[in-house]
Amino acid sequence: MDGQNALGTSIVVKMFPLPFFLHFVLEEGMLEVDCPCVTPEVVLKASGHVDKFTDLMVKDEKTGNCYRADHLLKDFCKDKLEKDQTLSPEQAEEYNKILAILDDLSAEQLGAKIKEYGIVAPDTKNPLSDPYPFNLMFQTSIGPSGLSPGYMRPETAQGIFVNFKDLYYYNGNKLPFAAAQIGQAFRNEISPRQGLLRVREFTLAEIEHFVDPEDKSHPKFGDVSDLEFLMFPREDQMAGRSATRLKLGNAVSEGTVNNETLGYFIGRVYLFLTQLGIDKDRLRFRQHLPNEMAHYAADCWDAEIECSYGWIECVGIADRSAYDLRAHSDKSGEKLEAHEKFAEPREVEKLVITPSKKELGLAFKGNQRMVLEALEAMGETEALDMKATLESKGEVEFKVCTLGKDVTIKKSMVSINIEKKKEHQRKFTPSVIEPSFGIGRIIYCLFEHCFYQRPGKAEDEQLNVFGFPPLVAPIKCTVFPLVKLEKFEVVAKKISKALTAAGISHIIDMTGNTIGKRYARTDELGVPLAITVDNTTSVTVRDRDSKDQIRVEVDEVASVVKEVMDGQSTWADIMWRYPTHTASAAEDEAEP
Amino acid sequence: MDGQNALGTSIVVKMFPLPFFLHFVLEEGMLEVDCPCVTPEVVLKASGHVDKFTDLMVKDEKTGNCYRADHLLKDFCKDKLEKDQTLSPEQAEEYNKILAILDDLSAEQLGAKIKEYGIVAPDTKNPLSDPYPFNLMFQTSIGPSGLSPGYMRPETAQGIFVNFKDLYYYNGNKLPFAAAQIGQAFRNEISPRQGLLRVREFTLAEIEHFVDPEDKSHPKFGDVSDLEFLMFPREDQMAGRSATRLKLGNAVSEGTVNNETLGYFIGRVYLFLTQLGIDKDRLRFRQHLPNEMAHYAADCWDAEIECSYGWIECVGIADRSAYDLRAHSDKSGEKLEAHEKFAEPREVEKLVITPSKKELGLAFKGNQRMVLEALEAMGETEALDMKATLESKGEVEFKVCTLGKDVTIKKSMVSINIEKKKEHQRKFTPSVIEPSFGIGRIIYCLFEHCFYQRPGKAEDEQLNVFGFPPLVAPIKCTVFPLVKLEKFEVVAKKISKALTAAGISHIIDMTGNTIGKRYARTDELGVPLAITVDNTTSVTVRDRDSKDQIRVEVDEVASVVKEVMDGQSTWADIMWRYPTHTASAAEDEAEP
């Protein structure tokens, strides 16, 4: 929460929302919501976060300092593998195995390994406690009574689920549709680390795409099916193979990716990330292993980006089936369902259980109601079994949970039939396909992928460049009066005014530094275009990456910059239209 | 935190950031930051929030239900004034007086009035506790130790103050500059009420403009000095007069508004709000009364907007002097200062105190250090007094706090002089001018100001319209195929694609409803333009407010819409360029 972090995340905030809005929300006609961060306990109880959103923690037994148990074991194994020259092949194999199964270890298993290896507190060398679960949510209290616990949301998704009914209504009660949300999420990490990669407060962008579980096709899948990129299916990971380039269409048709809608979003995420400036050769889609995936999930893929910290999970794209809506329906009693009206009423077979109140009353007296309810609550298989037994034997033993015992049901007490009925609609709980973006992580990787160095004028000098694409560059353009002359400053201010009117974020640098120094500084900030005012009627426009320069009329220059920033033209397009500017001797001297 | 609220705030989020960015951040070249919501206690201790950010609360003595003490007293007085026919003029005067001084009452005074009037808990009629302070911040705990208390920020400003050094550096160590931030703020209100007006989590936009306290002029003040609008200076309020239209330039030159920079922001806020669609006749700038203003503030004006709840404070524009930066400097020991380098070194007079260690040692032995430090720590007045006394009497009694007693200082023990020194720069704590926007409140008022009704076709039918200006309308445009024909749907999809490419938020309504019904619906959503596809080469574009219609070629329509949405052209401009569309008999029939 220091200054660097604030400036770092500010850049994130500037760079992200517009591309996300254009690429996802606008392109797919998504709804967009903004739900509160402070969340009542009941919501996060239903979602499972209150009970299960934990990490295993150990405490320094003397100082009380806390550590993540798995981090300590991981660091120990890695350290051994990297630095211990005396390691036997068997030991190496053991450490490698632990690294592979780290996420699956229980509290007991982690504790046993920590004891076995004699791992101690890294700062003090004191002994450590046994691992115990620590809930990662920031807890607070809502209202003045102290009786309403609440938590800072650990993800934005739950806000969309609890608002499903309104969103569905807003979409004209039609499926499929998606709702998107960008906002803060909070996780009280035991040990924050690695800059923007593991922090306690971060920006998430989440899309919840609601779809009929019986039809997960996607009308626009054809737009992405020819894409080919690095994928890392479950089988390849388990067989120790590496990620391979697959064609998305094949991955779906061969069943590697569970369904078309999931595949569509994988493709769109690929396009989004590469369009932001992520290097496609350091981006892969890794399928979750069975042990990583929640029991209810149909399939799950992570977009992983390689950076100096290794392959980092930056986007999760999961088919969460109907789990979330069902969990909230169950807890709240509010049905979160969709319905499909049939064009023609359909004949369906339905199980009908009709207990005879009279017979049950005679047989069970005061217990009649409990038996009746238990009969009505039978599932189809159980009911059909009972029907068969009643028909063959005339009676059957039947467990009534609310009575805590078996009773004897006779044929006269209940009629069980499959009847044909006309139905006008089908009710169901929609499945959810969820792409979830860790914005800070994406932006951090983008910083690494966009960064490069090139030689300066001085010997051995290396100049830093952030090659941000125009779409994401926080500052789109700089304006430099070549030398400190009032007539140039007047033109610079005029251009600045035109850029402001065009909505182009820019800075004017009026310092007397050489133009070369100013170019170097603007390259380091990742500004795509620089305008040098070296004349009162036309100016020089310089492209950051190619260092090409063209001459453009003063009155035209803001709209030329806007064209490139909006993506209507590339620099190459613009180059054709305007005369090339050849640096004068003086400027050439100045360019480092 | 229900569905309506989520959708309500979503609209807020969609409507606000772009106009704010264009009007303030881009126009003024502001820095933009995004600081964390979870804030360590030490920051909010320094700002005073931990100790003083409280409301006075009373509890139902039986149920424990909580109420705001001032709300109960206010409701009681208002109720009496409105409904009690038997009220004497003296009683009425008393109740009116209480309403006027409500904010100044101490816990004891509030408690006494509640007792005197026999006010009881509104829900149960039970007796109430004495009023006691309740801190409005949501408290939590940072990290796993339980030892680091934190709070959800009650405003975004503190994040900017603690990052001042980085921001100042980022701005090239130059003043003035401003940093802006849009984000969530949290206040654990005792009794949330009035929809978006008093909620526990809300979006704030805050600007901290840092300026040299010795020069609060503003180079662009001339751009706003001719504006004339409703202002409500302190004197007029106290004299019982109403708000009057003042010319901003005069208000500043006559000293009603403290300084040009404050005046500049008042003018810019006026332009911003009216541009969003706030009715200028229901907007006034009210100066804080002496009792409302923090002791350190130089001046403070609230932009108040009139809505069905009365005049609502929506933007505060305060000159907070150097208070905030000083408070953080004092607590953290980190100097939050600016410096002004002089073009030429300046000669300044400086107090120089030179104690004689030898004489002090002889006189005070082991206490020498304490006496020496106390002498060096003297302020200018105290030192010059001592100098005078020493010169006239030869000795002086001097209190040394660290010794807890007076000692006798002789002329030989210290020399005190005013010397001339050359200084190369001036160091100072910048003043802060802070415009702070309650976004939910502005948007709520905007909803009221933009809403109107007009007659439909049917007798007595009234149709609802939200007349949002293009800049803030969440949906810019709708696309309607006139009738369900594949050729029209193909064109509608083509136009939708072009609108998406142009970044225009829109919806297609393919339902078979009459075009009149669809227009009525789109008017109710506040969509400025509707495109009706009634032909495969040209289409009808309809303006929401005038209901005028023009014909535009299919290939051109997206860019025409964009022109109006970007504010490059008005509907009136466009009307001149394209042929008017006259509704056919069938459409005319359809229009309600």
CSV table of N, CA, C and O in Angstrom, one decimal, chain A residues 1-4 6-7 9-10 13-14 21-22 26-27 32-38 40 57 66 134 138-144 152 163 166-167 170 184 186 188 190 200-201 475 500 503-505, chain B residues 1-4 6-7 9-10 13-14 21-22 26-27 32-38 40 57 66 134 138-145 152 163 166-167 170 186 188 190 200-201 475 500 503-505:
chain,number,residue,atom,x,y,z
A,1,MET,N,0.8,-1.2,0.0
A,1,MET,CA,0.0,0.0,0.0
A,1,MET,C,0.9,1.3,0.0
A,1,MET,O,0.5,2.3,0.5
A,2,ASP,N,2.0,1.1,-0.6
A,2,ASP,CA,2.9,2.3,-0.6
A,2,ASP,C,2.7,3.0,-1.9
A,2,ASP,O,1.8,2.7,-2.7
A,3,GLY,N,3.5,4.1,-2.1
A,3,GLY,CA,3.3,4.9,-3.3
A,3,GLY,C,3.5,4.2,-4.6
A,3,GLY,O,2.6,4.3,-5.5
A,4,GLN,N,4.5,3.4,-4.7
A,4,GLN,CA,4.8,2.7,-5.9
A,4,GLN,C,3.6,1.9,-6.3
A,4,GLN,O,3.1,1.9,-7.5
A,6,ALA,N,0.5,2.4,-5.4
A,6,ALA,CA,-0.6,3.2,-5.8
A,6,ALA,C,-0.4,3.7,-7.3
A,6,ALA,O,-1.4,3.6,-8.1
A,7,LEU,N,0.8,4.1,-7.6
A,7,LEU,CA,1.0,4.5,-9.0
A,7,LEU,C,0.9,3.3,-9.9
A,7,LEU,O,0.3,3.4,-11.0
A,9,THR,N,-0.9,0.6,-9.6
A,9,THR,CA,-2.3,0.2,-9.8
A,9,THR,C,-3.0,1.2,-10.6
A,9,THR,O,-4.0,1.0,-11.3
A,10,SER,N,-2.6,2.5,-10.5
A,10,SER,CA,-3.2,3.5,-11.2
A,10,SER,C,-3.1,3.3,-12.7
A,10,SER,O,-4.0,3.5,-13.5
A,13,VAL,N,-5.5,0.8,-13.8
A,13,VAL,CA,-6.8,1.3,-13.9
A,13,VAL,C,-7.0,2.1,-15.2
A,13,VAL,O,-8.0,2.0,-15.8
A,14,LYS,N,-6.0,2.8,-15.6
A,14,LYS,CA,-6.1,3.6,-16.8
A,14,LYS,C,-6.1,2.7,-18.0
A,14,LYS,O,-6.8,3.0,-19.0
A,21,PHE,N,-14.1,-3.2,-22.0
A,21,PHE,CA,-15.4,-2.8,-22.4
A,21,PHE,C,-15.6,-3.1,-23.9
A,21,PHE,O,-16.6,-3.7,-24.4
A,22,LEU,N,-14.6,-2.6,-24.7
A,22,LEU,CA,-14.8,-2.8,-26.2
A,22,LEU,C,-14.8,-4.2,-26.6
A,22,LEU,O,-15.6,-4.7,-27.4
A,26,LEU,N,-19.1,-4.6,-25.0
A,26,LEU,CA,-19.8,-4.1,-26.2
A,26,LEU,C,-19.9,-5.1,-27.3
A,26,LEU,O,-21.0,-5.3,-27.8
A,27,GLU,N,-18.8,-5.8,-27.5
A,27,GLU,CA,-18.8,-6.8,-28.6
A,27,GLU,C,-19.9,-7.9,-28.4
A,27,GLU,O,-20.5,-8.4,-29.3
A,32,GLU,N,-23.6,-4.9,-17.6
A,32,GLU,CA,-22.5,-4.5,-16.8
A,32,GLU,C,-23.0,-4.1,-15.4
A,32,GLU,O,-23.9,-3.3,-15.4
A,33,VAL,N,-22.5,-4.7,-14.4
A,33,VAL,CA,-23.0,-4.3,-13.0
A,33,VAL,C,-21.8,-3.9,-12.2
A,33,VAL,O,-20.7,-4.1,-12.5
A,34,ASP,N,-22.2,-3.3,-11.0
A,34,ASP,CA,-21.2,-2.8,-10.1
A,34,ASP,C,-21.8,-3.1,-8.7
A,34,ASP,O,-22.6,-2.3,-8.2
A,35,CYS,N,-21.5,-4.2,-8.1
A,35,CYS,CA,-22.0,-4.6,-6.8
A,35,CYS,C,-21.2,-4.2,-5.7
A,35,CYS,O,-20.0,-3.9,-5.9
A,36,PRO,N,-21.7,-4.1,-4.5
A,36,PRO,CA,-20.9,-3.6,-3.3
A,36,PRO,C,-19.8,-4.6,-3.0
A,36,PRO,O,-19.8,-5.7,-3.3
A,37,CYS,N,-18.7,-4.0,-2.4
A,37,CYS,CA,-17.6,-4.7,-1.9
A,37,CYS,C,-17.9,-5.4,-0.5
A,37,CYS,O,-17.6,-6.5,-0.3
A,38,VAL,N,-18.6,-4.6,0.4
A,38,VAL,CA,-18.9,-5.1,1.7
A,38,VAL,C,-20.1,-6.1,1.4
A,38,VAL,O,-21.2,-5.7,0.9
A,40,PRO,N,-22.8,-9.1,2.9
A,40,PRO,CA,-23.4,-9.7,4.1
A,40,PRO,C,-22.9,-11.2,4.2
A,40,PRO,O,-22.8,-11.9,3.2
A,57,MET,N,-2.0,-22.3,7.5
A,57,MET,CA,-1.0,-21.3,8.1
A,57,MET,C,-0.2,-22.0,9.3
A,57,MET,O,-0.8,-22.9,10.0
A,66,CYS,N,3.3,-15.3,11.3
A,66,CYS,CA,2.6,-16.3,10.5
A,66,CYS,C,3.2,-16.6,9.1
A,66,CYS,O,3.7,-15.6,8.5
A,134,PHE,N,-6.7,-20.7,7.9
A,134,PHE,CA,-6.9,-19.3,8.1
A,134,PHE,C,-7.8,-18.8,7.0
A,134,PHE,O,-7.5,-18.9,5.8
A,138,PHE,N,-11.4,-10.6,4.6
A,138,PHE,CA,-11.4,-9.5,5.6
A,138,PHE,C,-12.8,-9.4,6.2
A,138,PHE,O,-13.7,-9.2,5.5
A,139,GLN,N,-12.8,-9.6,7.5
A,139,GLN,CA,-14.1,-9.5,8.2
A,139,GLN,C,-14.4,-8.2,8.7
A,139,GLN,O,-13.5,-7.4,9.1
A,140,THR,N,-15.7,-7.8,8.7
A,140,THR,CA,-16.1,-6.5,9.3
A,140,THR,C,-17.5,-6.7,9.9
A,140,THR,O,-18.0,-7.8,9.9
A,141,SER,N,-18.1,-5.6,10.3
A,141,SER,CA,-19.4,-5.7,10.9
A,141,SER,C,-20.3,-4.6,10.2
A,141,SER,O,-19.8,-3.5,10.1
A,142,ILE,N,-21.5,-5.0,9.8
A,142,ILE,CA,-22.3,-4.0,9.0
A,142,ILE,C,-23.3,-3.4,10.0
A,142,ILE,O,-24.0,-4.1,10.7
A,143,GLY,N,-23.4,-2.1,10.0
A,143,GLY,CA,-24.4,-1.4,10.8
A,143,GLY,C,-23.9,-1.2,12.2
A,143,GLY,O,-22.8,-1.8,12.6
A,144,PRO,N,-24.6,-0.5,13.0
A,144,PRO,CA,-24.1,-0.2,14.4
A,144,PRO,C,-24.3,-1.2,15.4
A,144,PRO,O,-23.8,-1.1,16.5
A,152,MET,N,-15.4,-8.3,3.1
A,152,MET,CA,-15.0,-7.7,1.9
A,152,MET,C,-15.0,-8.8,0.8
A,152,MET,O,-14.4,-9.8,1.1
A,163,ASN,N,-27.9,-11.3,-8.0
A,163,ASN,CA,-28.7,-10.4,-8.8
A,163,ASN,C,-29.2,-11.1,-10.1
A,163,ASN,O,-29.8,-10.4,-10.9
A,166,ASP,N,-32.9,-10.2,-11.5
A,166,ASP,CA,-33.0,-8.9,-12.1
A,166,ASP,C,-32.3,-8.8,-13.5
A,166,ASP,O,-32.8,-8.2,-14.4
A,167,LEU,N,-31.2,-9.4,-13.5
A,167,LEU,CA,-30.4,-9.4,-14.8
A,167,LEU,C,-31.1,-10.2,-15.9
A,167,LEU,O,-31.2,-9.7,-17.0
A,170,TYR,N,-33.9,-8.1,-17.0
A,170,TYR,CA,-33.4,-7.0,-17.8
A,170,TYR,C,-33.1,-7.5,-19.2
A,170,TYR,O,-33.2,-6.7,-20.1
A,184,GLN,N,-12.9,-4.0,-7.3
A,184,GLN,CA,-11.9,-4.5,-6.3
A,184,GLN,C,-12.3,-5.8,-5.7
A,184,GLN,O,-13.5,-6.0,-5.4
A,186,PHE,N,-10.8,-8.6,-2.4
A,186,PHE,CA,-9.9,-8.5,-1.2
A,186,PHE,C,-9.6,-9.9,-0.7
A,186,PHE,O,-10.5,-10.7,-0.5
A,188,ASN,N,-7.2,-11.5,2.3
A,188,ASN,CA,-6.2,-11.2,3.4
A,188,ASN,C,-5.1,-12.2,3.4
A,188,ASN,O,-4.9,-13.0,4.3
A,190,ILE,N,-1.8,-14.4,3.7
A,190,ILE,CA,-0.9,-14.6,4.8
A,190,ILE,C,0.4,-14.0,4.5
A,190,ILE,O,1.0,-13.3,5.3
A,200,ARG,N,-3.2,-8.0,-1.4
A,200,ARG,CA,-4.3,-8.2,-0.5
A,200,ARG,C,-5.6,-7.5,-1.1
A,200,ARG,O,-6.7,-7.7,-0.7
A,201,GLU,N,-5.4,-6.6,-2.0
A,201,GLU,CA,-6.5,-5.9,-2.7
A,201,GLU,C,-6.1,-5.8,-4.1
A,201,GLU,O,-5.1,-5.4,-4.5
A,475,ILE,N,-0.4,7.1,-21.6
A,475,ILE,CA,-0.3,8.4,-22.3
A,475,ILE,C,-0.1,8.1,-23.8
A,475,ILE,O,0.7,7.3,-24.2
A,500,THR,N,-6.9,17.4,-26.4
A,500,THR,CA,-7.9,17.3,-25.3
A,500,THR,C,-9.3,17.2,-25.9
A,500,THR,O,-10.1,16.4,-25.4
A,503,GLY,N,-10.1,13.9,-26.9
A,503,GLY,CA,-10.1,12.9,-25.8
A,503,GLY,C,-8.8,12.1,-25.7
A,503,GLY,O,-8.8,11.0,-25.2
A,504,ILE,N,-7.7,12.7,-26.2
A,504,ILE,CA,-6.4,12.0,-26.2
A,504,ILE,C,-5.6,12.4,-25.0
A,504,ILE,O,-5.2,13.5,-24.9
A,505,SER,N,-5.2,11.4,-24.2
A,505,SER,CA,-4.4,11.7,-23.0
A,505,SER,C,-2.9,12.0,-23.5
A,505,SER,O,-2.4,11.2,-24.2
B,1,MET,N,-28.2,-3.3,-0.7
B,1,MET,CA,-27.3,-4.2,-1.5
B,1,MET,C,-28.2,-5.2,-2.2
B,1,MET,O,-27.8,-6.3,-2.5
B,2,ASP,N,-29.3,-4.7,-2.6
B,2,ASP,CA,-30.2,-5.6,-3.4
B,2,ASP,C,-30.0,-5.4,-4.9
B,2,ASP,O,-29.2,-4.6,-5.3
B,3,GLY,N,-30.8,-6.1,-5.6
B,3,GLY,CA,-30.7,-6.0,-7.1
B,3,GLY,C,-30.8,-4.6,-7.7
B,3,GLY,O,-30.0,-4.2,-8.4
B,4,GLN,N,-31.9,-4.0,-7.3
B,4,GLN,CA,-32.1,-2.6,-7.8
B,4,GLN,C,-30.9,-1.7,-7.6
B,4,GLN,O,-30.5,-1.0,-8.5
B,6,ALA,N,-27.8,-2.7,-7.2
B,6,ALA,CA,-26.7,-3.1,-8.0
B,6,ALA,C,-26.9,-2.5,-9.4
B,6,ALA,O,-26.0,-1.9,-10.0
B,7,LEU,N,-28.1,-2.6,-10.0
B,7,LEU,CA,-28.3,-2.1,-11.3
B,7,LEU,C,-28.2,-0.6,-11.3
B,7,LEU,O,-27.7,0.1,-12.2
B,9,THR,N,-26.4,1.4,-9.3
B,9,THR,CA,-25.1,1.8,-9.2
B,9,THR,C,-24.3,1.5,-10.5
B,9,THR,O,-23.4,2.2,-10.9
B,10,SER,N,-24.8,0.5,-11.2
B,10,SER,CA,-24.1,0.1,-12.5
B,10,SER,C,-24.3,1.2,-13.5
B,10,SER,O,-23.4,1.6,-14.2
B,13,VAL,N,-21.9,3.9,-12.7
B,13,VAL,CA,-20.6,3.6,-13.1
B,13,VAL,C,-20.4,3.8,-14.6
B,13,VAL,O,-19.4,4.2,-15.0
B,14,LYS,N,-21.4,3.4,-15.3
B,14,LYS,CA,-21.3,3.6,-16.8
B,14,LYS,C,-21.3,5.0,-17.2
B,14,LYS,O,-20.6,5.4,-18.1
B,21,PHE,N,-13.3,12.2,-16.6
B,21,PHE,CA,-12.0,12.2,-17.2
B,21,PHE,C,-11.8,13.3,-18.2
B,21,PHE,O,-10.8,14.0,-18.1
B,22,LEU,N,-12.7,13.5,-19.1
B,22,LEU,CA,-12.6,14.5,-20.1
B,22,LEU,C,-12.6,15.9,-19.5
B,22,LEU,O,-11.8,16.7,-19.9
B,26,LEU,N,-8.3,15.2,-18.0
B,26,LEU,CA,-7.6,15.5,-19.3
B,26,LEU,C,-7.5,17.0,-19.5
B,26,LEU,O,-6.4,17.5,-19.8
B,27,GLU,N,-8.5,17.7,-19.3
B,27,GLU,CA,-8.6,19.2,-19.5
B,27,GLU,C,-7.5,19.9,-18.6
B,27,GLU,O,-6.9,20.8,-19.1
B,32,GLU,N,-3.7,10.7,-12.2
B,32,GLU,CA,-4.9,9.9,-11.7
B,32,GLU,C,-4.3,8.7,-11.0
B,32,GLU,O,-3.4,8.1,-11.4
B,33,VAL,N,-4.8,8.5,-9.8
B,33,VAL,CA,-4.3,7.4,-9.0
B,33,VAL,C,-5.5,6.5,-8.5
B,33,VAL,O,-6.7,6.8,-8.7
B,34,ASP,N,-5.1,5.3,-8.1
B,34,ASP,CA,-6.1,4.3,-7.6
B,34,ASP,C,-5.5,3.7,-6.3
B,34,ASP,O,-4.7,2.8,-6.5
B,35,CYS,N,-5.8,4.2,-5.2
B,35,CYS,CA,-5.2,3.7,-3.9
B,35,CYS,C,-6.1,2.6,-3.3
B,35,CYS,O,-7.3,2.5,-3.7
B,36,PRO,N,-5.6,1.8,-2.4
B,36,PRO,CA,-6.3,0.7,-1.8
B,36,PRO,C,-7.5,1.2,-1.0
B,36,PRO,O,-7.5,2.3,-0.4
B,37,CYS,N,-8.5,0.4,-0.9
B,37,CYS,CA,-9.7,0.7,0.0
B,37,CYS,C,-9.3,0.3,1.5
B,37,CYS,O,-9.7,1.1,2.4
B,38,VAL,N,-8.7,-0.8,1.7
B,38,VAL,CA,-8.3,-1.2,3.0
B,38,VAL,C,-7.1,-0.4,3.4
B,38,VAL,O,-6.1,-0.3,2.7
B,40,PRO,N,-4.4,1.0,6.5
B,40,PRO,CA,-3.9,0.8,7.8
B,40,PRO,C,-4.3,1.9,8.8
B,40,PRO,O,-4.5,3.0,8.4
B,57,MET,N,-25.2,8.4,18.4
B,57,MET,CA,-26.1,7.3,18.3
B,57,MET,C,-26.9,7.2,19.6
B,57,MET,O,-26.3,7.4,20.7
B,66,CYS,N,-30.5,0.7,16.9
B,66,CYS,CA,-29.8,2.0,17.0
B,66,CYS,C,-30.4,3.0,16.1
B,66,CYS,O,-30.9,2.7,15.0
B,134,PHE,N,-20.4,7.0,17.7
B,134,PHE,CA,-20.2,5.7,17.0
B,134,PHE,C,-19.3,6.0,15.8
B,134,PHE,O,-19.6,6.8,14.9
B,138,PHE,N,-15.8,1.1,8.7
B,138,PHE,CA,-15.8,-0.3,8.8
B,138,PHE,C,-14.5,-0.8,9.2
B,138,PHE,O,-13.5,-0.5,8.5
B,139,GLN,N,-14.4,-1.4,10.4
B,139,GLN,CA,-13.1,-1.9,10.9
B,139,GLN,C,-12.8,-3.3,10.4
B,139,GLN,O,-13.7,-4.1,10.2
B,140,THR,N,-11.5,-3.6,10.2
B,140,THR,CA,-11.1,-5.0,9.9
B,140,THR,C,-9.7,-5.2,10.4
B,140,THR,O,-9.2,-4.3,11.1
B,141,SER,N,-9.1,-6.3,10.0
B,141,SER,CA,-7.8,-6.6,10.5
B,141,SER,C,-6.9,-7.1,9.3
B,141,SER,O,-7.4,-7.9,8.5
B,142,ILE,N,-5.7,-6.5,9.2
B,142,ILE,CA,-4.9,-6.7,8.0
B,142,ILE,C,-3.9,-7.8,8.4
B,142,ILE,O,-3.2,-7.7,9.4
B,143,GLY,N,-3.8,-8.8,7.5
B,143,GLY,CA,-2.8,-9.9,7.7
B,143,GLY,C,-3.3,-10.9,8.8
B,143,GLY,O,-4.4,-10.7,9.4
B,144,PRO,N,-2.6,-12.0,8.9
B,144,PRO,CA,-3.1,-13.1,9.8
B,144,PRO,C,-2.8,-12.9,11.3
B,144,PRO,O,-3.4,-13.6,12.1
B,145,SER,N,-2.0,-11.9,11.7
B,145,SER,CA,-1.6,-11.8,13.1
B,145,SER,C,-2.7,-11.3,14.0
B,145,SER,O,-2.7,-11.6,15.2
B,152,MET,N,-11.9,0.3,6.2
B,152,MET,CA,-12.2,0.6,4.8
B,152,MET,C,-12.2,2.2,4.7
B,152,MET,O,-12.9,2.8,5.5
B,163,ASN,N,0.6,9.6,-0.7
B,163,ASN,CA,1.4,9.4,-1.9
B,163,ASN,C,2.0,10.8,-2.4
B,163,ASN,O,2.5,10.8,-3.6
B,166,ASP,N,5.6,11.0,-4.1
B,166,ASP,CA,5.7,10.3,-5.4
B,166,ASP,C,5.0,11.2,-6.5
B,166,ASP,O,5.5,11.3,-7.6
B,167,LEU,N,3.9,11.7,-6.2
B,167,LEU,CA,3.1,12.4,-7.2
B,167,LEU,C,3.8,13.7,-7.5
B,167,LEU,O,3.9,14.1,-8.7
B,170,TYR,N,6.6,12.8,-9.7
B,170,TYR,CA,6.1,12.4,-11.0
B,170,TYR,C,5.8,13.7,-11.8
B,170,TYR,O,5.9,13.7,-13.0
B,186,PHE,N,-16.5,4.1,2.0
B,186,PHE,CA,-17.3,3.2,2.9
B,186,PHE,C,-17.6,4.0,4.2
B,186,PHE,O,-16.7,4.5,4.8
B,188,ASN,N,-20.1,3.3,7.6
B,188,ASN,CA,-21.0,2.4,8.3
B,188,ASN,C,-22.1,3.2,8.9
B,188,ASN,O,-22.3,3.2,10.1
B,190,ILE,N,-25.4,4.7,10.5
B,190,ILE,CA,-26.3,4.1,11.5
B,190,ILE,C,-27.6,3.9,10.9
B,190,ILE,O,-28.2,2.8,11.1
B,200,ARG,N,-24.1,2.9,2.5
B,200,ARG,CA,-22.9,2.5,3.3
B,200,ARG,C,-21.7,2.3,2.4
B,200,ARG,O,-20.6,2.3,2.9
B,201,GLU,N,-21.9,2.2,1.1
B,201,GLU,CA,-20.8,2.1,0.2
B,201,GLU,C,-21.1,2.9,-1.0
B,201,GLU,O,-22.2,2.8,-1.6
B,475,ILE,N,-27.0,3.9,-22.6
B,475,ILE,CA,-27.2,3.3,-24.0
B,475,ILE,C,-27.3,4.5,-24.9
B,475,ILE,O,-28.2,5.3,-24.8
B,500,THR,N,-20.6,-1.1,-32.9
B,500,THR,CA,-19.6,-1.8,-32.0
B,500,THR,C,-18.2,-1.3,-32.4
B,500,THR,O,-17.4,-0.9,-31.5
B,503,GLY,N,-17.4,1.9,-31.1
B,503,GLY,CA,-17.4,2.0,-29.6
B,503,GLY,C,-18.7,2.6,-29.0
B,503,GLY,O,-18.7,3.1,-27.9
B,504,ILE,N,-19.8,2.4,-29.8
B,504,ILE,CA,-21.1,3.0,-29.4
B,504,ILE,C,-21.9,1.9,-28.7
B,504,ILE,O,-22.3,0.9,-29.3
B,505,SER,N,-22.3,2.1,-27.4
B,505,SER,CA,-23.1,1.2,-26.7
B,505,SER,C,-24.5,1.3,-27.2
B,505,SER,O,-25.1,2.3,-27.3
